Amino acid sequence: DLDFGSKPYKTLQYHDRAVRSATFHPGKFPLLACASDDATVSILHAKVFSDLMQSPMIVPVKRLRDHAVHQGLGVLSCAWHPTQPWLFTAGADHRVYLWS
């Protein structure tokens, strides 16, 4: 069903600066990662139920903070491992981290 409403279902505000990347885990883990210019990554438990009358569940789990802001930019990208709950993040601080 592609009948989108005129307003967003939910607005998530977990960052102080621009969000550069948001990605769901491609496998069996109900995880969402959001990377931002505030040099943090928010990990959220995000689950949609097969019963469409039940609202989706979105719960903050953790905030990753090891990147640094460089020339006004923070974490530029994030990507999940295809089968493990591991997250790779790349920042403007010239660092790539593997989070497990």
Tab-separated table of N, CA and C in Angstrom:
chain	number	residue	atom	x	y	z
A	1	ASP	N	0.843	-1.171	0.000
A	1	ASP	CA	0.000	0.000	0.000
A	1	ASP	C	0.887	1.233	0.000
A	2	LEU	N	0.739	2.076	-0.986
A	2	LEU	CA	1.574	3.267	-1.089
A	2	LEU	C	0.805	4.548	-0.820
A	3	ASP	N	-0.235	4.471	-0.020
A	3	ASP	CA	-0.996	5.665	0.341
A	3	ASP	C	-0.317	6.358	1.512
A	4	PHE	N	0.605	7.267	1.199
A	4	PHE	CA	1.318	8.003	2.232
A	4	PHE	C	0.456	9.148	2.734
A	5	GLY	N	0.557	9.429	4.016
A	5	GLY	CA	-0.153	10.557	4.583
A	5	GLY	C	0.535	11.859	4.224
A	6	SER	N	-0.089	12.953	4.570
A	6	SER	CA	0.488	14.262	4.265
A	6	SER	C	1.466	14.724	5.341
A	7	LYS	N	1.526	13.995	6.461
A	7	LYS	CA	2.442	14.335	7.545
A	7	LYS	C	3.250	13.098	7.914
A	8	PRO	N	4.492	13.280	8.402
A	8	PRO	CA	5.288	12.124	8.829
A	8	PRO	C	4.617	11.414	10.003
A	9	TYR	N	4.811	10.096	10.066
A	9	TYR	CA	4.271	9.321	11.180
A	9	TYR	C	4.921	9.740	12.488
A	10	LYS	N	6.246	9.899	12.455
A	10	LYS	CA	6.987	10.230	13.668
A	10	LYS	C	8.227	11.031	13.281
A	11	THR	N	8.570	12.010	14.080
A	11	THR	CA	9.797	12.788	13.879
A	11	THR	C	10.781	12.394	14.962
A	12	LEU	N	11.960	11.949	14.565
A	12	LEU	CA	12.998	11.538	15.509
A	12	LEU	C	14.043	12.641	15.572
A	13	GLN	N	14.290	13.173	16.756
A	13	GLN	CA	15.286	14.224	16.924
A	13	GLN	C	16.303	13.797	17.968
A	14	TYR	N	17.300	13.061	17.517
A	14	TYR	CA	18.336	12.567	18.428
A	14	TYR	C	19.686	13.229	18.173
A	15	HIS	N	19.729	14.192	17.248
A	15	HIS	CA	21.001	14.833	16.901
A	15	HIS	C	20.871	16.345	16.948
A	16	ASP	N	22.013	17.006	17.198
A	16	ASP	CA	22.050	18.460	17.273
A	16	ASP	C	22.417	19.108	15.941
A	17	ARG	N	22.959	18.328	15.016
A	17	ARG	CA	23.391	18.847	13.708
A	17	ARG	C	22.795	17.977	12.609
A	18	ALA	N	23.176	18.238	11.381
A	18	ALA	CA	22.610	17.529	10.224
A	18	ALA	C	22.858	16.024	10.292
A	19	VAL	N	21.868	15.250	9.874
A	19	VAL	CA	22.008	13.794	9.769
A	19	VAL	C	22.517	13.479	8.373
A	20	ARG	N	23.636	12.764	8.293
A	20	ARG	CA	24.285	12.455	7.016
A	20	ARG	C	23.886	11.099	6.456
A	21	SER	N	23.507	10.176	7.333
A	21	SER	CA	23.204	8.820	6.883
A	21	SER	C	22.258	8.164	7.871
A	22	ALA	N	21.319	7.386	7.336
A	22	ALA	CA	20.422	6.572	8.158
A	22	ALA	C	20.242	5.243	7.440
A	23	THR	N	20.504	4.148	8.150
A	23	THR	CA	20.456	2.846	7.495
A	23	THR	C	19.930	1.763	8.434
A	24	PHE	N	19.079	0.907	7.884
A	24	PHE	CA	18.570	-0.243	8.612
A	24	PHE	C	19.500	-1.425	8.426
A	25	HIS	N	19.555	-2.290	9.434
A	25	HIS	CA	20.327	-3.526	9.293
A	25	HIS	C	19.657	-4.369	8.214
A	26	PRO	N	20.450	-4.904	7.254
A	26	PRO	CA	19.850	-5.646	6.140
A	26	PRO	C	19.404	-7.066	6.492
A	27	GLY	N	19.803	-7.572	7.648
A	27	GLY	CA	19.480	-8.947	8.015
A	27	GLY	C	18.366	-9.038	9.029
A	28	LYS	N	18.571	-9.914	10.001
A	28	LYS	CA	17.511	-10.239	10.958
A	28	LYS	C	17.433	-9.320	12.168
A	29	PHE	N	18.361	-8.383	12.306
A	29	PHE	CA	18.374	-7.514	13.484
A	29	PHE	C	17.546	-6.256	13.228
A	30	PRO	N	16.612	-5.910	14.117
A	30	PRO	CA	15.764	-4.724	13.920
A	30	PRO	C	16.464	-3.448	14.384
A	31	LEU	N	17.550	-3.091	13.707
A	31	LEU	CA	18.379	-1.965	14.128
A	31	LEU	C	18.419	-0.878	13.057
A	32	LEU	N	18.437	0.366	13.515
A	32	LEU	CA	18.569	1.537	12.664
A	32	LEU	C	19.738	2.358	13.199
A	33	ALA	N	20.624	2.792	12.307
A	33	ALA	CA	21.746	3.656	12.691
A	33	ALA	C	21.605	4.988	11.966
A	34	CYS	N	21.824	6.093	12.694
A	34	CYS	CA	21.749	7.431	12.128
A	34	CYS	C	23.045	8.176	12.456
A	35	ALA	N	23.778	8.578	11.411
A	35	ALA	CA	25.061	9.271	11.574
A	35	ALA	C	24.868	10.770	11.366
A	36	SER	N	25.588	11.582	12.158
A	36	SER	CA	25.338	13.019	12.154
A	36	SER	C	26.619	13.845	12.196
A	37	ASP	N	26.461	15.127	11.813
A	37	ASP	CA	27.566	16.085	11.906
A	37	ASP	C	27.885	16.478	13.339
A	38	ASP	N	27.116	16.034	14.327
A	38	ASP	CA	27.486	16.278	15.724
A	38	ASP	C	28.501	15.231	16.197
A	39	ALA	N	29.011	14.426	15.253
A	39	ALA	CA	30.056	13.411	15.482
A	39	ALA	C	29.556	12.223	16.294
A	40	THR	N	28.250	11.994	16.291
A	40	THR	CA	27.698	10.838	16.995
A	40	THR	C	26.872	9.987	16.037
A	41	VAL	N	26.655	8.745	16.453
A	41	VAL	CA	25.777	7.824	15.736
A	41	VAL	C	24.747	7.324	16.741
A	42	SER	N	23.479	7.442	16.392
A	42	SER	CA	22.409	6.924	17.238
A	42	SER	C	22.002	5.555	16.731
A	43	ILE	N	21.918	4.598	17.656
A	43	ILE	CA	21.436	3.255	17.331
A	43	ILE	C	20.033	3.140	17.925
A	44	LEU	N	19.082	2.719	17.095
A	44	LEU	CA	17.701	2.586	17.532
A	44	LEU	C	17.189	1.182	17.215
A	45	HIS	N	16.377	0.658	18.112
A	45	HIS	CA	15.654	-0.585	17.853
A	45	HIS	C	14.391	-0.159	17.112
A	46	ALA	N	14.233	-0.607	15.873
A	46	ALA	CA	13.110	-0.179	15.036
A	46	ALA	C	12.436	-1.404	14.455
A	47	LYS	N	11.200	-1.618	14.849
A	47	LYS	CA	10.495	-2.820	14.418
A	47	LYS	C	9.118	-2.466	13.880
A	48	VAL	N	8.807	-3.028	12.714
A	48	VAL	CA	7.480	-2.898	12.131
A	48	VAL	C	6.803	-4.256	12.278
A	49	PHE	N	5.584	-4.250	12.728
A	49	PHE	CA	4.863	-5.497	12.980
A	49	PHE	C	4.065	-5.921	11.756
A	50	SER	N	3.847	-7.230	11.609
A	50	SER	CA	3.079	-7.730	10.470
A	50	SER	C	1.611	-7.314	10.571
A	51	ASP	N	1.124	-7.104	11.780
A	51	ASP	CA	-0.215	-6.574	11.983
A	51	ASP	C	-0.160	-5.069	11.735
A	52	LEU	N	-0.678	-4.620	10.603
A	52	LEU	CA	-0.555	-3.217	10.216
A	52	LEU	C	-1.361	-2.277	11.104
A	53	MET	N	-2.226	-2.807	11.944
A	53	MET	CA	-2.976	-1.977	12.876
A	53	MET	C	-2.140	-1.635	14.117
A	54	GLN	N	-1.021	-2.316	14.289
A	54	GLN	CA	-0.130	-2.065	15.424
A	54	GLN	C	0.946	-1.067	14.993
A	55	SER	N	1.167	-0.055	15.796
A	55	SER	CA	2.147	0.990	15.463
A	55	SER	C	3.571	0.451	15.501
A	56	PRO	N	4.456	0.972	14.638
A	56	PRO	CA	5.868	0.568	14.697
A	56	PRO	C	6.473	0.940	16.042
A	57	MET	N	7.512	0.208	16.436
A	57	MET	CA	8.200	0.465	17.695
A	57	MET	C	9.591	1.007	17.378
A	58	ILE	N	9.900	2.187	17.894
A	58	ILE	CA	11.212	2.802	17.692
A	58	ILE	C	11.728	3.233	19.057
A	59	VAL	N	12.845	2.605	19.486
A	59	VAL	CA	13.377	2.851	20.827
A	59	VAL	C	14.876	3.139	20.722
A	60	PRO	N	15.368	4.261	21.292
A	60	PRO	CA	16.813	4.512	21.300
A	60	PRO	C	17.531	3.453	22.132
A	61	VAL	N	18.671	2.969	21.613
A	61	VAL	CA	19.433	1.927	22.299
A	61	VAL	C	20.765	2.470	22.802
A	62	LYS	N	21.497	3.165	21.936
A	62	LYS	CA	22.846	3.597	22.299
A	62	LYS	C	23.257	4.787	21.442
A	63	ARG	N	24.204	5.581	21.977
A	63	ARG	CA	24.784	6.705	21.237
A	63	ARG	C	26.288	6.472	21.166
A	64	LEU	N	26.835	6.369	19.962
A	64	LEU	CA	28.271	6.146	19.744
A	64	LEU	C	28.948	7.503	19.556
A	65	ARG	N	30.047	7.751	20.304
A	65	ARG	CA	30.611	9.101	20.374
A	65	ARG	C	32.113	9.219	20.104
A	66	ASP	N	32.766	8.294	19.470
A	66	ASP	CA	34.226	8.363	19.343
A	66	ASP	C	34.742	9.227	18.189
A	67	HIS	N	33.910	9.572	17.228
A	67	HIS	CA	34.366	10.435	16.132
A	67	HIS	C	34.509	11.870	16.618
A	68	ALA	N	35.238	12.679	15.859
A	68	ALA	CA	35.424	14.092	16.186
A	68	ALA	C	34.924	14.946	15.015
A	69	VAL	N	34.456	16.157	15.332
A	69	VAL	CA	34.046	17.096	14.290
A	69	VAL	C	35.298	17.657	13.637
A	70	HIS	N	35.328	17.676	12.299
A	70	HIS	CA	36.460	18.198	11.536
A	70	HIS	C	35.913	19.130	10.461
A	71	GLN	N	36.247	20.410	10.547
A	71	GLN	CA	35.782	21.436	9.611
A	71	GLN	C	34.252	21.456	9.512
A	72	GLY	N	33.599	21.297	10.648
A	72	GLY	CA	32.157	21.372	10.710
A	72	GLY	C	31.416	20.099	10.342
A	73	LEU	N	32.153	19.050	9.997
A	73	LEU	CA	31.536	17.776	9.606
A	73	LEU	C	31.845	16.712	10.640
A	74	GLY	N	30.918	15.787	10.825
A	74	GLY	CA	31.103	14.722	11.813
A	74	GLY	C	31.179	13.357	11.165
A	75	VAL	N	30.213	12.507	11.461
A	75	VAL	CA	30.154	11.161	10.887
A	75	VAL	C	29.446	11.268	9.541
A	76	LEU	N	30.118	10.873	8.478
A	76	LEU	CA	29.602	11.061	7.133
A	76	LEU	C	28.777	9.882	6.629
A	77	SER	N	29.096	8.680	7.111
A	77	SER	CA	28.425	7.502	6.588
A	77	SER	C	28.460	6.376	7.610
A	78	CYS	N	27.499	5.460	7.473
A	78	CYS	CA	27.497	4.260	8.295
A	78	CYS	C	26.904	3.119	7.479
A	79	ALA	N	27.373	1.910	7.767
A	79	ALA	CA	26.904	0.727	7.039
A	79	ALA	C	26.958	-0.473	7.969
A	80	TRP	N	25.906	-1.298	7.918
A	80	TRP	CA	25.838	-2.508	8.727
A	80	TRP	C	26.509	-3.670	8.017
A	81	HIS	N	27.108	-4.574	8.783
A	81	HIS	CA	27.572	-5.862	8.260
A	81	HIS	C	26.318	-6.628	7.834
A	82	PRO	N	26.363	-7.387	6.727
A	82	PRO	CA	25.142	-8.036	6.239
A	82	PRO	C	24.553	-9.115	7.152
A	83	THR	N	25.365	-9.764	7.992
A	83	THR	CA	24.822	-10.851	8.811
A	83	THR	C	25.048	-10.667	10.314
A	84	GLN	N	25.943	-9.803	10.705
A	84	GLN	CA	26.251	-9.581	12.124
A	84	GLN	C	25.751	-8.208	12.567
A	85	PRO	N	25.547	-7.997	13.871
A	85	PRO	CA	25.136	-6.677	14.355
A	85	PRO	C	26.340	-5.743	14.519
A	86	TRP	N	27.165	-5.657	13.484
A	86	TRP	CA	28.354	-4.808	13.485
A	86	TRP	C	28.091	-3.603	12.600
A	87	LEU	N	28.545	-2.445	13.056
A	87	LEU	CA	28.349	-1.209	12.311
A	87	LEU	C	29.698	-0.587	11.968
A	88	PHE	N	29.838	-0.179	10.727
A	88	PHE	CA	31.019	0.548	10.278
A	88	PHE	C	30.628	2.012	10.133
A	89	THR	N	31.471	2.921	10.668
A	89	THR	CA	31.207	4.354	10.529
A	89	THR	C	32.450	5.031	9.954
A	90	ALA	N	32.210	6.040	9.119
A	90	ALA	CA	33.298	6.810	8.509
A	90	ALA	C	33.071	8.275	8.813
A	91	GLY	N	34.117	8.944	9.322
A	91	GLY	CA	33.967	10.330	9.735
A	91	GLY	C	34.879	11.282	8.991
A	92	ALA	N	34.541	12.567	9.107
A	92	ALA	CA	35.371	13.620	8.527
A	92	ALA	C	36.703	13.738	9.264
A	93	ASP	N	36.833	13.056	10.403
A	93	ASP	CA	38.084	13.042	11.163
A	93	ASP	C	39.084	12.033	10.578
A	94	HIS	N	38.799	11.517	9.379
A	94	HIS	CA	39.672	10.579	8.660
A	94	HIS	C	39.752	9.220	9.333
A	95	ARG	N	38.734	8.835	10.065
A	95	ARG	CA	38.736	7.545	10.759
A	95	ARG	C	37.514	6.717	10.343
A	96	VAL	N	37.754	5.402	10.306
A	96	VAL	CA	36.682	4.420	10.106
A	96	VAL	C	36.684	3.532	11.324
A	97	TYR	N	35.511	3.347	11.921
A	97	TYR	CA	35.397	2.498	13.106
A	97	TYR	C	34.498	1.310	12.809
A	98	LEU	N	34.820	0.198	13.448
A	98	LEU	CA	33.960	-0.991	13.464
A	98	LEU	C	33.418	-1.107	14.880
A	99	TRP	N	32.093	-1.054	15.005
A	99	TRP	CA	31.422	-1.158	16.301
A	99	TRP	C	30.780	-2.520	16.400
A	100	SER	N	30.974	-3.192	17.527
A	100	SER	CA	30.354	-4.514	17.704
A	100	SER	C	29.588	-4.576	19.017
